[in-house]
XYZ file of C-alpha atoms in Angstrom:
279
model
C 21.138 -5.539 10.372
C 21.420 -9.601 9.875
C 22.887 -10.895 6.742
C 21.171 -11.979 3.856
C 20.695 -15.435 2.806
C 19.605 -14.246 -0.480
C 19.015 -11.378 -2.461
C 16.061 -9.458 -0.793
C 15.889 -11.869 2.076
C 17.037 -11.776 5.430
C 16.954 -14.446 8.633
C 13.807 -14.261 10.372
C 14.363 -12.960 13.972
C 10.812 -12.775 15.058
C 9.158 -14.344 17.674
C 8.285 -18.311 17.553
C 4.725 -18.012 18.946
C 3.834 -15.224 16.332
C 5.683 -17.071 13.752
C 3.391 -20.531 14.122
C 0.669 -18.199 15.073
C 0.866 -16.732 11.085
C 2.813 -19.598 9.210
C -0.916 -21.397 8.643
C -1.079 -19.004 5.506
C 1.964 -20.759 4.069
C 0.497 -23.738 2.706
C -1.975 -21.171 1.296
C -0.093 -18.909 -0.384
C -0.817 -19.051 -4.036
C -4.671 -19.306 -3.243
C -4.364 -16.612 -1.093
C -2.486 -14.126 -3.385
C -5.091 -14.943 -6.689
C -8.013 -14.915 -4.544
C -7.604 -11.981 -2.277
C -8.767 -8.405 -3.367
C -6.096 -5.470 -4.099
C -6.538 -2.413 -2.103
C -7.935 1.080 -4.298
C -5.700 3.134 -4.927
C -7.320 6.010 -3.742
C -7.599 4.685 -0.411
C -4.039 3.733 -0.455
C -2.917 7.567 -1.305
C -4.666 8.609 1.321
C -2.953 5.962 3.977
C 0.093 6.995 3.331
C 0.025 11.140 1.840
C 2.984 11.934 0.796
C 5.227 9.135 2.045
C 7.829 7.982 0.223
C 9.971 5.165 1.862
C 7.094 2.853 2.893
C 7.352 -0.322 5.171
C 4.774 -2.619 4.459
C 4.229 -4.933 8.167
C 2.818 -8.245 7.545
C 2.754 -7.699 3.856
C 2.150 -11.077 2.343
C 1.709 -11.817 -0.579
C 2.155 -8.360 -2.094
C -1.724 -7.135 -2.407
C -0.843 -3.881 -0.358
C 2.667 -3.655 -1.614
C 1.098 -3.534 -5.374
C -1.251 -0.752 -4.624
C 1.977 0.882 -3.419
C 4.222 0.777 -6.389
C 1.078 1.404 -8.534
C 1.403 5.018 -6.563
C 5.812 4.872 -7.680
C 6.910 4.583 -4.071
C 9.311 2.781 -2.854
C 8.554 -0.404 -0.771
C 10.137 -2.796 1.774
C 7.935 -5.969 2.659
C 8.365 -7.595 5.634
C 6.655 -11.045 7.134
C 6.980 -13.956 9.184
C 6.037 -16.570 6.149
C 8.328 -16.734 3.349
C 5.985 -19.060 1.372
C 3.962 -15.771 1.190
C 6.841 -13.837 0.351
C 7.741 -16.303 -2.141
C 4.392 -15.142 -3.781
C 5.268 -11.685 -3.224
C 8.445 -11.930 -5.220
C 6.287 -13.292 -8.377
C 3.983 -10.109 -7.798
C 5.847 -7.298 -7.014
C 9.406 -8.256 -8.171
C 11.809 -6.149 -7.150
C 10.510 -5.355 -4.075
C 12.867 -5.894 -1.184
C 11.548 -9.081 1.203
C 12.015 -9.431 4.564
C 11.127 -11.942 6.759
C 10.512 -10.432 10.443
C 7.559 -9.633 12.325
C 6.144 -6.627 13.945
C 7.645 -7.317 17.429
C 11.289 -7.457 15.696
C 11.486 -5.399 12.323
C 14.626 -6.268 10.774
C 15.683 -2.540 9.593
C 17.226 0.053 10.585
C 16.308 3.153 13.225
C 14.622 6.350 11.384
C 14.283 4.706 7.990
C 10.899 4.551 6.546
C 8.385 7.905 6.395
C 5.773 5.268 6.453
C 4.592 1.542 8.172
C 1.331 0.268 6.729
C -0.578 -2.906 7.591
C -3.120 -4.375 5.448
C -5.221 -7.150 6.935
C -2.659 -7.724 9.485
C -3.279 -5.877 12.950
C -4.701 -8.451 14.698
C -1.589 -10.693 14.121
C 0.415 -8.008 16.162
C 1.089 -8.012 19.940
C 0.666 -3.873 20.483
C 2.578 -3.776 23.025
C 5.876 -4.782 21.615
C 4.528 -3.768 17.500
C 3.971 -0.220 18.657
C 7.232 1.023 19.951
C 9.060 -1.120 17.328
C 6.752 1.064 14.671
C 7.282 4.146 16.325
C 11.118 3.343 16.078
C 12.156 2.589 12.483
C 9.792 5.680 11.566
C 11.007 8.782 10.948
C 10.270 11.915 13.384
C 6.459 12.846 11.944
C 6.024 9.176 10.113
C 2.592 7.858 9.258
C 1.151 4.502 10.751
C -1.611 3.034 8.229
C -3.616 -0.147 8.880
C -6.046 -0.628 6.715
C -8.909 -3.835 5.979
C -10.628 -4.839 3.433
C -14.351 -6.161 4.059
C -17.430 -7.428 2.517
C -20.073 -5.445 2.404
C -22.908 -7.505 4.213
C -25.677 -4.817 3.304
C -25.998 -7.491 0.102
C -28.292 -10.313 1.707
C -26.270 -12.940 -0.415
C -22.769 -11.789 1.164
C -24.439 -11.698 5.041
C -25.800 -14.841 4.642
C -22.340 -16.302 3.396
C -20.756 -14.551 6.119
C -22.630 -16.504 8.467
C -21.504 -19.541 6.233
C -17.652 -18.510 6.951
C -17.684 -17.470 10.501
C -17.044 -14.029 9.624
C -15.288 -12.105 12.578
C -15.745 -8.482 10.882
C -17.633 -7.435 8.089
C -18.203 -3.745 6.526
C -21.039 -2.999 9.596
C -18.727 -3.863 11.874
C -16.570 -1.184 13.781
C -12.759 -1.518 13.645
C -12.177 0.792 16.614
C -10.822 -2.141 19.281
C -8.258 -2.820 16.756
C -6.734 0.254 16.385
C -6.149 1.030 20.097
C -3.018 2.445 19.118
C -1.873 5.077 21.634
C 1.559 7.232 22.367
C 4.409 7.749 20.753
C 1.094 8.022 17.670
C -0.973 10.568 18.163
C -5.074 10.905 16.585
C -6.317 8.011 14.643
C -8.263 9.526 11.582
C -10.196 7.209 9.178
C -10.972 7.596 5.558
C -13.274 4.946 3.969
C -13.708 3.911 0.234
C -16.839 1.891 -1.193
C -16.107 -0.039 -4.300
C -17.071 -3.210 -6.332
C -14.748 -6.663 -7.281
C -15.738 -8.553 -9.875
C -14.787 -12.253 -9.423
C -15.699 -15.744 -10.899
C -17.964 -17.945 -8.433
C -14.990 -20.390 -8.374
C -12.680 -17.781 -7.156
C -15.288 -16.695 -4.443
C -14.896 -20.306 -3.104
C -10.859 -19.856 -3.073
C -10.911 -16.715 -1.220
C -12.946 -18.511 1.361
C -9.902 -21.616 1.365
C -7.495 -18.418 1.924
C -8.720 -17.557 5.540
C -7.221 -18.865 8.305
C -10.261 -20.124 9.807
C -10.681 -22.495 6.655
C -7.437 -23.801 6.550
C -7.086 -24.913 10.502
C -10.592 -26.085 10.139
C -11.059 -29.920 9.507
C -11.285 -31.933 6.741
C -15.008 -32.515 7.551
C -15.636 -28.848 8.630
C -14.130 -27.562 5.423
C -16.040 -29.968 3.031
C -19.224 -28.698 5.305
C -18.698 -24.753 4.398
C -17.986 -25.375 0.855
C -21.303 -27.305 0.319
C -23.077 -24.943 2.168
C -21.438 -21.832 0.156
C -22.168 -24.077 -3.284
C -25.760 -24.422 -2.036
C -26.182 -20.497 -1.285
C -24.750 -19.714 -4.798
C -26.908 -21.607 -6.451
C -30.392 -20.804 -4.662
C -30.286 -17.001 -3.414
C -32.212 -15.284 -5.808
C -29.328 -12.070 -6.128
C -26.604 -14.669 -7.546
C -28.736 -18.207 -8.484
C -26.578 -19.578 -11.679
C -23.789 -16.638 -11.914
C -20.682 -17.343 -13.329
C -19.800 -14.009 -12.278
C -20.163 -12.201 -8.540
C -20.447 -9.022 -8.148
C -18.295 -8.670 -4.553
C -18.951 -5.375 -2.542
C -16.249 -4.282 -0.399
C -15.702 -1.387 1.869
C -11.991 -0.267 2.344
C -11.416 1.193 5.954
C -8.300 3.203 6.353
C -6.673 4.301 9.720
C -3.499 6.432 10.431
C -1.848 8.337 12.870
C 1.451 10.146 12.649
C 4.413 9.317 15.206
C 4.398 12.453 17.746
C 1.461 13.943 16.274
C -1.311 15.697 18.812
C -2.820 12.867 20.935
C -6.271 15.554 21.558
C -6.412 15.949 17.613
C -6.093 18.734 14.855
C -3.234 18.489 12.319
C -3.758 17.791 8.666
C -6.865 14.971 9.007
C -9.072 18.146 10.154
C -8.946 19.425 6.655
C -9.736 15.782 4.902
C -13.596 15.619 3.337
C -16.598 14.275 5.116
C -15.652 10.930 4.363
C -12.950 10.631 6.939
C -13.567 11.175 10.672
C -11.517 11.236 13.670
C -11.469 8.967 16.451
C -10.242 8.913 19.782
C -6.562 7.161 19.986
């Protein structure tokens, strides 16, 4: 283990590419962490069963780490950007904060029942994340990555998708992603449909919170916030609301370290909600 430079943090050993890759959210932070949806609980619970130690990769600025010690387990954060960790701490004090990456986790072999990812799979190279993963997990530990998106079956939020240059949306599949392979075995999904409630001017912040926005241009920002303003005030589902009424589908993917790569275990007893898919 490194030493700590503070209480709860630790030198960041992980790699420099990744790092810059990820450190654009820094300036960002505090928009990011009030603008950003939480995670349901319910979809959380079932990420992680019955987990107890939980490693949360890429965490942030807390949002999956809160859902987490709503459910009285107990949680290690880890990321490359301690401006977002800085939020974290504000958040979720008392959670431990590391700053690492998922090529280079900072903790010891054997050591966590559970690694989740919220939002944050993509960062990863799967190559190197995946055997680091598999290694600070304990035998029969549960990988979770799990994403929260808009659901674009509501005209207003497709056509502001398009507004955003939205990569993934709820229609969208998720199953490139989690390519996730052996030590893991099955990937199983579970999938939660709920509602946030948010001001109009918060709706433009979460928008200032993506990564796209913020390496975007001066000119190119300006143009998507006009053209967001103009949407909110003409489409006939949200003309003149104070208050939005945000959709969101949760998507939730595991797969236990050593578990049966051709399928069976405990998913094959979960409710018609979750399916399994091909690792």
């Amino acid at each position: 283990m490194l030493e700590a430079q503070e209480p709860g943090l630790i030198v960041d050993p992980g790699d420099p590419g990744t790092r810059e890759s990820a450190r654009s959210f820094g300036a960002a932070a505090s928009v990011y962490h009030h603008s950003r949806p939480g995670y349901p609980v319910e979809a959380i619970a079932w990420l992680i069963g019955d987990a107890v130690r939980v490693l949360d990769l890429g965490a942030g600025t807390g949002k999956l780490s809160e859902a987490l010690v709503a459910l009285d387990r107990e949680v290690i954060a880890v990321d490359p950007v301690e401006e977002m960790l800085e939020e974290l701490e504000v958040a979720v004090p008392g959670v431990p904060r590391i700053l690492g990456t998922a090529e280079d986790i900072p903790i010891e072999d054997d050591s966590v029942d559970a690694v989740v990812a919220g939002q944050a799979w993509h960062w990863f190279q799967p190559d190197r994340a995946v055997p680091e993963i598999a290694r600070v997990l304990r035998p029969g530990g549960v990988l979770g990555l799990v994403w929260n998106s808009r659901d674009i079956r509501a005209d207003w939020l497709r056509q502001a998708g398009e507004i955003m240059h939205d990569r993934h949306d709820a229609s969208s599949t998720f199953e490139s992603y989690v390519q996730i392979g052996p030590p893991f075995g099955v990937i199983e999904e579970h999938t939660v449909e709920w509602t946030e409630r948010m001001s109009r001017a918060r709706f433009l912040d979460l928008v200032r919170s993506r990564s796209y926005f913020i390496t975007a241009s001066a000119a190119d920002q300006a143009a998507t916030i006009a053209a967001l303003e103009t949407l909110l005030t003409t489409h006939p589902d949200v003309a003149g609301a104070d208050e939005l009424d945000v959709p969101y589908v949760t998507r939730c993917f595991r797969a236990r370290l050593g578990g049966d790569a051709e399928g069976g275990g405990e998913g094959e007893a979960e409710s018609a909600a979750t399916r399994s898919l091909d690792g």
